[in-house]
Structure formats: C-alpha cells, structure tokens
PDB file of C-alpha atoms in Angstrom:
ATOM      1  CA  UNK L   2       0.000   0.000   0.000  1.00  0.00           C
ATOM      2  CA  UNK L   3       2.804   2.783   0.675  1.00  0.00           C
ATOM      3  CA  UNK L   4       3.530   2.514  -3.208  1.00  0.00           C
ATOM      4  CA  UNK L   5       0.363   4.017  -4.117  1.00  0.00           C
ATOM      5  CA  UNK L   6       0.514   6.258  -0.982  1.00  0.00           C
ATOM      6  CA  UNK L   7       4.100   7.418  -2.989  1.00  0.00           C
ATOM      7  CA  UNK L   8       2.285   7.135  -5.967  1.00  0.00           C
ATOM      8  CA  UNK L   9      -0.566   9.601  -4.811  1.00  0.00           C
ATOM      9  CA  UNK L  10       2.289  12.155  -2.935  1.00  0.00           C
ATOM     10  CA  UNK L  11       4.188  12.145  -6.137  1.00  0.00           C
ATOM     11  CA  UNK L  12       0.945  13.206  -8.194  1.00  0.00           C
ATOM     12  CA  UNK L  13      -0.194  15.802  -5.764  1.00  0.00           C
ATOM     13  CA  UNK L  14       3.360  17.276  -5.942  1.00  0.00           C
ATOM     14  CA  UNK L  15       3.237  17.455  -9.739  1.00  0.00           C
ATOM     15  CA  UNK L  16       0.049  19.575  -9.804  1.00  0.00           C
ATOM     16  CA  UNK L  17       1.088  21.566  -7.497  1.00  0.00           C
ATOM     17  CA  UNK L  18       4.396  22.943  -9.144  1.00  0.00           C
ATOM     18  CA  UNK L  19       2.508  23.157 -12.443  1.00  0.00           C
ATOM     19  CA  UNK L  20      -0.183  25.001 -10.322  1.00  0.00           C
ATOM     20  CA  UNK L  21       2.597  27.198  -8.618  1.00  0.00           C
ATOM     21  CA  UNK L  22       4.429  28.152 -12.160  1.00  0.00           C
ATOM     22  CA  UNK L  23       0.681  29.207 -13.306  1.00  0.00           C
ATOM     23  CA  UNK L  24       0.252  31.559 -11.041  1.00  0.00           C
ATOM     24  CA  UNK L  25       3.659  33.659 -10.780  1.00  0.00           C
ATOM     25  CA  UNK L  26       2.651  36.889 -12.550  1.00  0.00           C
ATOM     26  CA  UNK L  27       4.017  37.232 -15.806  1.00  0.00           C
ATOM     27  CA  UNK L  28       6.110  40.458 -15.039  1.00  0.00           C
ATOM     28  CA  UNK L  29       8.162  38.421 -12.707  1.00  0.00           C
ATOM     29  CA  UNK L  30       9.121  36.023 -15.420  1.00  0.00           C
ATOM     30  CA  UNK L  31      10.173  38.538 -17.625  1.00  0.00           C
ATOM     31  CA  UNK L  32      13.029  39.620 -15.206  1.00  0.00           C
ATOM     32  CA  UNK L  33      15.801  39.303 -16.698  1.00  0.00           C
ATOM     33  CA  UNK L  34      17.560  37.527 -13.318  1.00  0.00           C
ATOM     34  CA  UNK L  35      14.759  34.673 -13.205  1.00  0.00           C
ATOM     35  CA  UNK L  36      15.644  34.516 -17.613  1.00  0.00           C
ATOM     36  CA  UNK L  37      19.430  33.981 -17.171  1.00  0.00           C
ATOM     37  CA  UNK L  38      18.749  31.516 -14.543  1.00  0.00           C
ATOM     38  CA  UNK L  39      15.859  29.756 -16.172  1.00  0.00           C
ATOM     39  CA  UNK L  40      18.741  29.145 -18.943  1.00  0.00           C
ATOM     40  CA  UNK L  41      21.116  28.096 -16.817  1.00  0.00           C
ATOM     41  CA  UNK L  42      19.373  25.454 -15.074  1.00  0.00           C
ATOM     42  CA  UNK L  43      18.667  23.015 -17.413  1.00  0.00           C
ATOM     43  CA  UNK L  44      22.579  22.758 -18.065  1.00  0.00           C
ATOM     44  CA  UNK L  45      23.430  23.101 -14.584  1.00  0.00           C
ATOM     45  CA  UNK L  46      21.406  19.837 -13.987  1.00  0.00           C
ATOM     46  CA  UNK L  47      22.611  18.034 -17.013  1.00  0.00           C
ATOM     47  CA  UNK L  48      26.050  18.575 -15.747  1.00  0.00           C
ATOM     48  CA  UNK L  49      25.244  16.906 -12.307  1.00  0.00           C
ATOM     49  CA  UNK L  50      23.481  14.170 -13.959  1.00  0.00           C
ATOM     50  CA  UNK L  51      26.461  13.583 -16.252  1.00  0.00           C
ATOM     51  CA  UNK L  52      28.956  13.191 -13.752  1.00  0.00           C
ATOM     52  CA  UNK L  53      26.687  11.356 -11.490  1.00  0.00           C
ATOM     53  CA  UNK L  54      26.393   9.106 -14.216  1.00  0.00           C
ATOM     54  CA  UNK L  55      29.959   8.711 -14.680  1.00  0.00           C
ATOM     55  CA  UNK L  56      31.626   8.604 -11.748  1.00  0.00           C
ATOM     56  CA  UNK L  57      29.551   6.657  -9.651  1.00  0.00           C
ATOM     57  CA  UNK L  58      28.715   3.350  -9.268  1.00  0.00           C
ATOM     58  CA  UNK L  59      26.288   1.669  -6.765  1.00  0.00           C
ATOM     59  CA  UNK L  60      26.985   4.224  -4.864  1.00  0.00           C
ATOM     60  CA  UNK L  61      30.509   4.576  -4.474  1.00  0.00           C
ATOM     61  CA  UNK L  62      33.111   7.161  -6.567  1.00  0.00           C
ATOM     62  CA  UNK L  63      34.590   5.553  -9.681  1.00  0.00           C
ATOM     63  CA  UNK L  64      36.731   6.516 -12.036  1.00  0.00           C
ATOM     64  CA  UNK L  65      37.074   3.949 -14.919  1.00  0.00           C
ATOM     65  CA  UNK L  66      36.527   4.141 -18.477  1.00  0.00           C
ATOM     66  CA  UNK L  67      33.541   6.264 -18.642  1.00  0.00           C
ATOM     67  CA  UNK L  68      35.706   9.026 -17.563  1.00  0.00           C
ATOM     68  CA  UNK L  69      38.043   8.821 -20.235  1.00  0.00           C
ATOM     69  CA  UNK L  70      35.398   8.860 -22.957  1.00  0.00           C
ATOM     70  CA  UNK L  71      34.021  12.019 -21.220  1.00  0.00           C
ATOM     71  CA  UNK L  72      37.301  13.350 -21.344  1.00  0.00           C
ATOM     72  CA  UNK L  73      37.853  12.572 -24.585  1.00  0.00           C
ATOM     73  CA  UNK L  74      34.275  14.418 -25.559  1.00  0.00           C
ATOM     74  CA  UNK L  75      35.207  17.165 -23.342  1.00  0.00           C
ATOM     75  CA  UNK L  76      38.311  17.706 -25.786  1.00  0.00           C
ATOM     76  CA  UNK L  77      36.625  17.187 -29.327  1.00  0.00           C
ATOM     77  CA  UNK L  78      33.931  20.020 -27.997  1.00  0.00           C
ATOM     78  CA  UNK L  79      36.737  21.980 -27.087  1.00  0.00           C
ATOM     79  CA  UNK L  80      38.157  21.333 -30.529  1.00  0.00           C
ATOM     80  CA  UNK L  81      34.216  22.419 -31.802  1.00  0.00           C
ATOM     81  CA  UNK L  82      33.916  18.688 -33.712  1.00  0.00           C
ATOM     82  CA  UNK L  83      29.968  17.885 -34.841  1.00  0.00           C
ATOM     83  CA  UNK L  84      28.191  16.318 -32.442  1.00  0.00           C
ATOM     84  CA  UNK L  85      27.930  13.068 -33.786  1.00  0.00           C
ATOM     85  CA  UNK L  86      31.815  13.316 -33.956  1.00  0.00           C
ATOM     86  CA  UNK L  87      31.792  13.733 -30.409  1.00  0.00           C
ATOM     87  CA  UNK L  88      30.009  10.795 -29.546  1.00  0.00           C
ATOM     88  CA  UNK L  89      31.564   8.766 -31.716  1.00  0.00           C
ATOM     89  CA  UNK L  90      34.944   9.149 -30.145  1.00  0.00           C
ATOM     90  CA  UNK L  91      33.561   8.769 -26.361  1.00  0.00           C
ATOM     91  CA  UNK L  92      32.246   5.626 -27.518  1.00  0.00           C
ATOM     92  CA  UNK L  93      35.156   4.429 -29.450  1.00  0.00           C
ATOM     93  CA  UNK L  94      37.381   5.811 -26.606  1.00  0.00           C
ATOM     94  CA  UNK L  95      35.149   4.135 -23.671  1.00  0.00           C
ATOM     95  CA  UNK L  96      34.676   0.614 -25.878  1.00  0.00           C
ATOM     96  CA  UNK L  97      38.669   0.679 -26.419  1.00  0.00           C
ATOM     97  CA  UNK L  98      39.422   0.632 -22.712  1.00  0.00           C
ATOM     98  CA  UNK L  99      36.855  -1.590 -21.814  1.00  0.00           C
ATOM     99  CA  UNK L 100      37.889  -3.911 -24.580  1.00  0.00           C
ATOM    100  CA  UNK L 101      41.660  -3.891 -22.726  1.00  0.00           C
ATOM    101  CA  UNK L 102      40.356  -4.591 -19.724  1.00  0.00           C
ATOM    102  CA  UNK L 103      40.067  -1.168 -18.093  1.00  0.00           C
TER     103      UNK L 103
END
C-alpha cells in the first residue's frame, strides 16, 4: 500500500508545481535575473546528472573508463567537432578501454 501512498504524494506534488508556475505573474518572469537563470538550469542539472552518471557506481566514486570517454568528448567540444563526432569518439574511446580490460 505505501507505493500508491508514494504514488498519490508524487501526483499531488506534480500539480502543485505546475499550479505554482501558473500563477507567478508574468512580469516576474520577464526579469531578466529569473531569464538567465531559467537558462542556466537546465545545463546546470545536465552537468550533475552527467557526472553522477559517470563517476559513480552503486553508490561509491569511480573513475574507470567512462571518464576517459568524457574526457575525450570534453576535448573534441573543445576542438568544436559535430556532435555526432563527439560521440563517436567517447564511444570508441570508452569501448577501447573496456575492450583492454580497463
């Protein structure tokens, strides 16, 4: 039963920060503090998912292969390479170490 109890608390939560972001008055969302941040937070988050993603594992801080293939996408965007470039190399560069044993 406390599923649907989490379920339910999860739903309620949902409506109410759609129901919040309704009713902010418009003139405080055209500020142009709550614009810069409202740009910045989706890659703020990203950035914290990434490296959650890559250096952790069950819990614990890793750094294995994963982290070079960000590395090595860190440099091609530095470099400005396509994006498909720059997955392509993480992936080769990730697969490669893996493949060694890394």
């Amino acid at each position: 039963m406390s599923v649907w109890i989490a379920i339910a608390v999860t739903a309620v939560g949902c409506y109410a920060v759609k129901l919040l972001g309704l009713l902010i008055p418009a003139e405080v969302l055209e500020r142009p503090l709550v614009r810069r941040l409202a740009a910045l937070v989706p890659v703020a988050l990203l950035a914290a998912l990434t490296a959650q993603q890559t250096f952790s594992t069950a819990g614990s801080l890793v750094v294995d292969a994963r982290a070079a293939g960000l590395a090595v996408a860190a440099v091609a965007l530095v470099l400005r390479a396509p994006f498909l470039v720059v997955v392509a190399a993480a992936v080769l560069v990730t697969a490669g170490i893996r493949a060694i044993g890394g």
